[in-house]
mmCIF file of C-alpha atoms in Angstrom:
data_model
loop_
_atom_site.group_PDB
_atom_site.id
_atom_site.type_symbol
_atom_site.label_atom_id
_atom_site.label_comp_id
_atom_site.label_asym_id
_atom_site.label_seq_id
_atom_site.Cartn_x
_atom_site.Cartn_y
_atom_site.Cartn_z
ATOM 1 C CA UNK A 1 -22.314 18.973 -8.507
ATOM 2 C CA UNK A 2 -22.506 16.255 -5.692
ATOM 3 C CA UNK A 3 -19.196 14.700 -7.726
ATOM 4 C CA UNK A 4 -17.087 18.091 -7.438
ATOM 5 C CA UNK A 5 -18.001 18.522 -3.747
ATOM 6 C CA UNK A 6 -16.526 15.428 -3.058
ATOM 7 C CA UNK A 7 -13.502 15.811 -5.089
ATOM 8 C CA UNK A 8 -12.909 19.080 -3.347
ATOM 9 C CA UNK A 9 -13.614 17.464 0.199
ATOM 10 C CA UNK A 10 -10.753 15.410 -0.309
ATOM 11 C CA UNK A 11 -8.882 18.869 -0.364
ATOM 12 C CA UNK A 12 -9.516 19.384 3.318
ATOM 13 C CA UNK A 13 -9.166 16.142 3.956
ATOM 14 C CA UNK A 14 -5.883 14.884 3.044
ATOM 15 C CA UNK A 15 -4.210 17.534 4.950
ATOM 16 C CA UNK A 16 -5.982 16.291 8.018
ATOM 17 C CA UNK A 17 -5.282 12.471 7.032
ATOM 18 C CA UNK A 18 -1.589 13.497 6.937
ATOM 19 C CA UNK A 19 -1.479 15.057 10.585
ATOM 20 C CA UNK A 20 -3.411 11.810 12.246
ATOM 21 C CA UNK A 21 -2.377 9.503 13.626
ATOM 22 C CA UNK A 22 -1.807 6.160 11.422
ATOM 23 C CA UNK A 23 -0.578 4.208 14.298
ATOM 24 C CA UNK A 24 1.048 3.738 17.773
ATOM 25 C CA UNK A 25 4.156 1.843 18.406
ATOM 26 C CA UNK A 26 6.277 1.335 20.781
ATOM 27 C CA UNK A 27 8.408 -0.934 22.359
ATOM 28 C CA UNK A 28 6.922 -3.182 24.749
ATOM 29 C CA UNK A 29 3.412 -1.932 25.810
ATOM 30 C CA UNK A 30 4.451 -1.025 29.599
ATOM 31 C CA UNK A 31 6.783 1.822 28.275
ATOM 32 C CA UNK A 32 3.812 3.443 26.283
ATOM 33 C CA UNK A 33 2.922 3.819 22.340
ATOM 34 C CA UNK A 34 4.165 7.077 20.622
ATOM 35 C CA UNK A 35 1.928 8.340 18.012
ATOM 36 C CA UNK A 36 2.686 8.055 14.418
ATOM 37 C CA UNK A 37 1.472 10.270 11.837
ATOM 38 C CA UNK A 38 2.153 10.992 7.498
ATOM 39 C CA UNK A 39 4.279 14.092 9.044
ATOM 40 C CA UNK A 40 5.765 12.857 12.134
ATOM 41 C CA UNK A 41 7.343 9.623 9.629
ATOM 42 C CA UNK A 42 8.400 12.090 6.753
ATOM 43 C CA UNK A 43 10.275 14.022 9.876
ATOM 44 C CA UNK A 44 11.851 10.627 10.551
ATOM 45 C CA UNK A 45 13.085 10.162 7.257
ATOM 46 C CA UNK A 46 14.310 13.914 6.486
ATOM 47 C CA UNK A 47 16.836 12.929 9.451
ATOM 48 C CA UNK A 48 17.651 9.316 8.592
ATOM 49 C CA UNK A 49 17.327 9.216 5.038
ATOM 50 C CA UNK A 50 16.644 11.775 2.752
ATOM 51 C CA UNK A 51 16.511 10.121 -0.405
ATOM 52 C CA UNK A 52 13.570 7.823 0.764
ATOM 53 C CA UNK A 53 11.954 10.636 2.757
ATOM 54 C CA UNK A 54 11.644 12.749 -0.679
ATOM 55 C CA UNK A 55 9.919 9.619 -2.901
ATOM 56 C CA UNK A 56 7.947 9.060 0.239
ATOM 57 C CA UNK A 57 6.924 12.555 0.492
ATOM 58 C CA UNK A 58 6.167 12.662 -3.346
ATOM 59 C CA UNK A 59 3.944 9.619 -2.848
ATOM 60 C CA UNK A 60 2.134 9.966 0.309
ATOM 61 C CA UNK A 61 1.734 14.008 0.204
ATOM 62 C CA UNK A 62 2.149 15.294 -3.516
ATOM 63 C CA UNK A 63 0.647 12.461 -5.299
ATOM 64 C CA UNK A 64 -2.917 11.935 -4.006
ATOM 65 C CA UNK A 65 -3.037 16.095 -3.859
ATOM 66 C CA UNK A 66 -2.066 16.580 -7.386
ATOM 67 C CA UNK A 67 -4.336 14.396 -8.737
ATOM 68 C CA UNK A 68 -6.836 15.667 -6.539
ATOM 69 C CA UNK A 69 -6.594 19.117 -7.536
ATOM 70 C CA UNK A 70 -5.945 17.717 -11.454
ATOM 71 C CA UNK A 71 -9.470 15.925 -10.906
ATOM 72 C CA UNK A 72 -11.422 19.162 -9.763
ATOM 73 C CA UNK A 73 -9.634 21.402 -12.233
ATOM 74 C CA UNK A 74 -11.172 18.446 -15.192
ATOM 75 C CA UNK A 75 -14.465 18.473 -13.119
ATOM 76 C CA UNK A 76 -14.718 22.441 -13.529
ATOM 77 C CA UNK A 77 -13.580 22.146 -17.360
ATOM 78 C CA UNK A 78 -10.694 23.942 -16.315
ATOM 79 C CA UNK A 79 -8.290 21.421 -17.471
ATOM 80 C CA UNK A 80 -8.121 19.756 -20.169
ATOM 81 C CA UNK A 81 -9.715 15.978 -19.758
ATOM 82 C CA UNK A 82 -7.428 14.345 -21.821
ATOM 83 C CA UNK A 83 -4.611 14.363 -18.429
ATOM 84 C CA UNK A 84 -6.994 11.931 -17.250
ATOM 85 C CA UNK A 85 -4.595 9.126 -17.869
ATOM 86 C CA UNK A 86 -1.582 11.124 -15.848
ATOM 87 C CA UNK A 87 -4.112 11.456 -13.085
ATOM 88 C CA UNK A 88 -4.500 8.079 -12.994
ATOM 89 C CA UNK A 89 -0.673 6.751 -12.787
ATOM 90 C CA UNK A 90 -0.821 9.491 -10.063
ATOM 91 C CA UNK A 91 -3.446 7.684 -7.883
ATOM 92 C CA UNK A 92 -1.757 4.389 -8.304
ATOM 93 C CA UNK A 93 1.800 6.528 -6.908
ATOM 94 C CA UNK A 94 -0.482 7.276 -3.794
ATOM 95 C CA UNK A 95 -1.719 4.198 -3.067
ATOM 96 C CA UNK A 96 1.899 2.707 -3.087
ATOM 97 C CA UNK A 97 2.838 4.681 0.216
ATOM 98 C CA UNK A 98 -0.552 2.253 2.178
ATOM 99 C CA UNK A 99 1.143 -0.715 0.729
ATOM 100 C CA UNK A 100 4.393 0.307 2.363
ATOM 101 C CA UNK A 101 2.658 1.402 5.656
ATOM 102 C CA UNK A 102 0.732 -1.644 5.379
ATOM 103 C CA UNK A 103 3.980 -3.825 5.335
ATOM 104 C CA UNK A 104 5.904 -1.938 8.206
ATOM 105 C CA UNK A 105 3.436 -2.545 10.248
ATOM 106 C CA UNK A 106 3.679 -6.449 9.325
ATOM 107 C CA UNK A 107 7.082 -6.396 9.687
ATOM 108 C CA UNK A 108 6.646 -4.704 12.664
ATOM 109 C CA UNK A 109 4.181 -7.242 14.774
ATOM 110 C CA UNK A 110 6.504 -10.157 13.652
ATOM 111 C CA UNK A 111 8.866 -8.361 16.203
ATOM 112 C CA UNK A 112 8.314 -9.747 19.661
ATOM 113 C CA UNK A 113 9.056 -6.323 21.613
ATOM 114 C CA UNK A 114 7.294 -4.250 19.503
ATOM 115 C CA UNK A 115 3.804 -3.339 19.912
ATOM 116 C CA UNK A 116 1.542 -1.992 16.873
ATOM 117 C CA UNK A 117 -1.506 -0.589 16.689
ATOM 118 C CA UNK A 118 -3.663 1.147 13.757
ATOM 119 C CA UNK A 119 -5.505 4.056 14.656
ATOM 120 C CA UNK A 120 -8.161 5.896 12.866
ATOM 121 C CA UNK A 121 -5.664 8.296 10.662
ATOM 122 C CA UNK A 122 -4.386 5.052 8.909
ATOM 123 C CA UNK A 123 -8.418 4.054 8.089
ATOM 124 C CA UNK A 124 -9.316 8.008 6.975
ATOM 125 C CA UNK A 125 -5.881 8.392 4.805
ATOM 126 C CA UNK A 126 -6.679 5.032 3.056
ATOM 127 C CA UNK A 127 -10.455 6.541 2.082
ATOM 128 C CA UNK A 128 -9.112 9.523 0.861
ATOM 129 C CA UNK A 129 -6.874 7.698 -1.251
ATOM 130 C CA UNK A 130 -9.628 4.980 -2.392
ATOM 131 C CA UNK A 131 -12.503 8.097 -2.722
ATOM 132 C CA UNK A 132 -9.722 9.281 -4.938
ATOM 133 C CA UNK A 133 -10.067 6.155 -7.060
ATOM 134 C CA UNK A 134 -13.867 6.254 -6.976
ATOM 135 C CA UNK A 135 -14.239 9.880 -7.726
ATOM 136 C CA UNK A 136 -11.561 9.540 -10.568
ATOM 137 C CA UNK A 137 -13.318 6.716 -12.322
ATOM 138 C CA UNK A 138 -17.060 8.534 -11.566
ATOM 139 C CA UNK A 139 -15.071 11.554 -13.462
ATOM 140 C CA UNK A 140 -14.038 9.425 -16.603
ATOM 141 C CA UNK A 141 -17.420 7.799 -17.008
ATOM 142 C CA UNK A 142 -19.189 11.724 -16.796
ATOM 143 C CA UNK A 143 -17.103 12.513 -19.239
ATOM 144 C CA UNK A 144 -17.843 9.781 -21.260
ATOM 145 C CA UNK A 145 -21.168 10.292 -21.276
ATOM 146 C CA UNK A 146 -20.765 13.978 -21.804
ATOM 147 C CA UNK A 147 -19.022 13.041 -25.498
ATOM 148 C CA UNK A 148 -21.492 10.560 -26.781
#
């Protein structure tokens, strides 16, 4: 039971992961940091490019939820566990979208008149995404145990 209140914790909080902030930036710290959130980036993209704004929006939002939702649904014995594997390549898709955060923000302080900062959203998205992981893998070895 403790396992399936986790997974479906991750329900609630992904949505609120996606709406914090991940970081502030801005350019040259006297003019102020802007915050910078999963949804306030995606808006970004949808008006700069559209094409990159729908893989990151498959990675970042539809991934980790998908699998999420997949995991519960195999936790309940709704689902069938065999789709374990597909949940897996999906938790790997979600984890891509840190990596890319993860180098912007690189790229980012190698700029002399920017200014970066992490804040907590980036820390509590990246949990989700590793509790994910965790709670994927804890899944596979109940299940395990279940059939011998």
């Amino acid at each position: 039971m403790p396992l399936r209140l986790a997974t479906l914790s991750l329900l609630i909080l992904y949505p609120i992961a996606w709406f914090a902030p991940l970081m502030r930036a801005g350019l040259l710290p006297i003019f102020g940091l802007s915050e910078i959130s999963v949804i306030t980036g995606l808006q970004s993209l949808w008006r700069s490019d559209v094409f990159l704004a729908l893989v990151v929006t498959a990675f970042a939002l539809f991934a980790p939820y998908i699998k999420t939702i997949g995991l519960a649904l195999v936790q309940w014995d709704l689902l069938d566990p065999r789709v374990q594997p597909v949940l897996h390549v999906l938790g790997k898709l979600a984890m891509a979208d840190i990596f890319l955060i993860a180098l912007y923000i690189t790229l980012a302080k190698g700029i002399s008149y920017a200014t970066i900062e992490t804040a907590w959203g980036l820390y509590l998205f990246t949990g989700c995404i590793l509790a994910s992981f965790v709670l994927g893998y804890m899944t596979e070895l109940q299940l395990r145990s279940r059939n011998s």
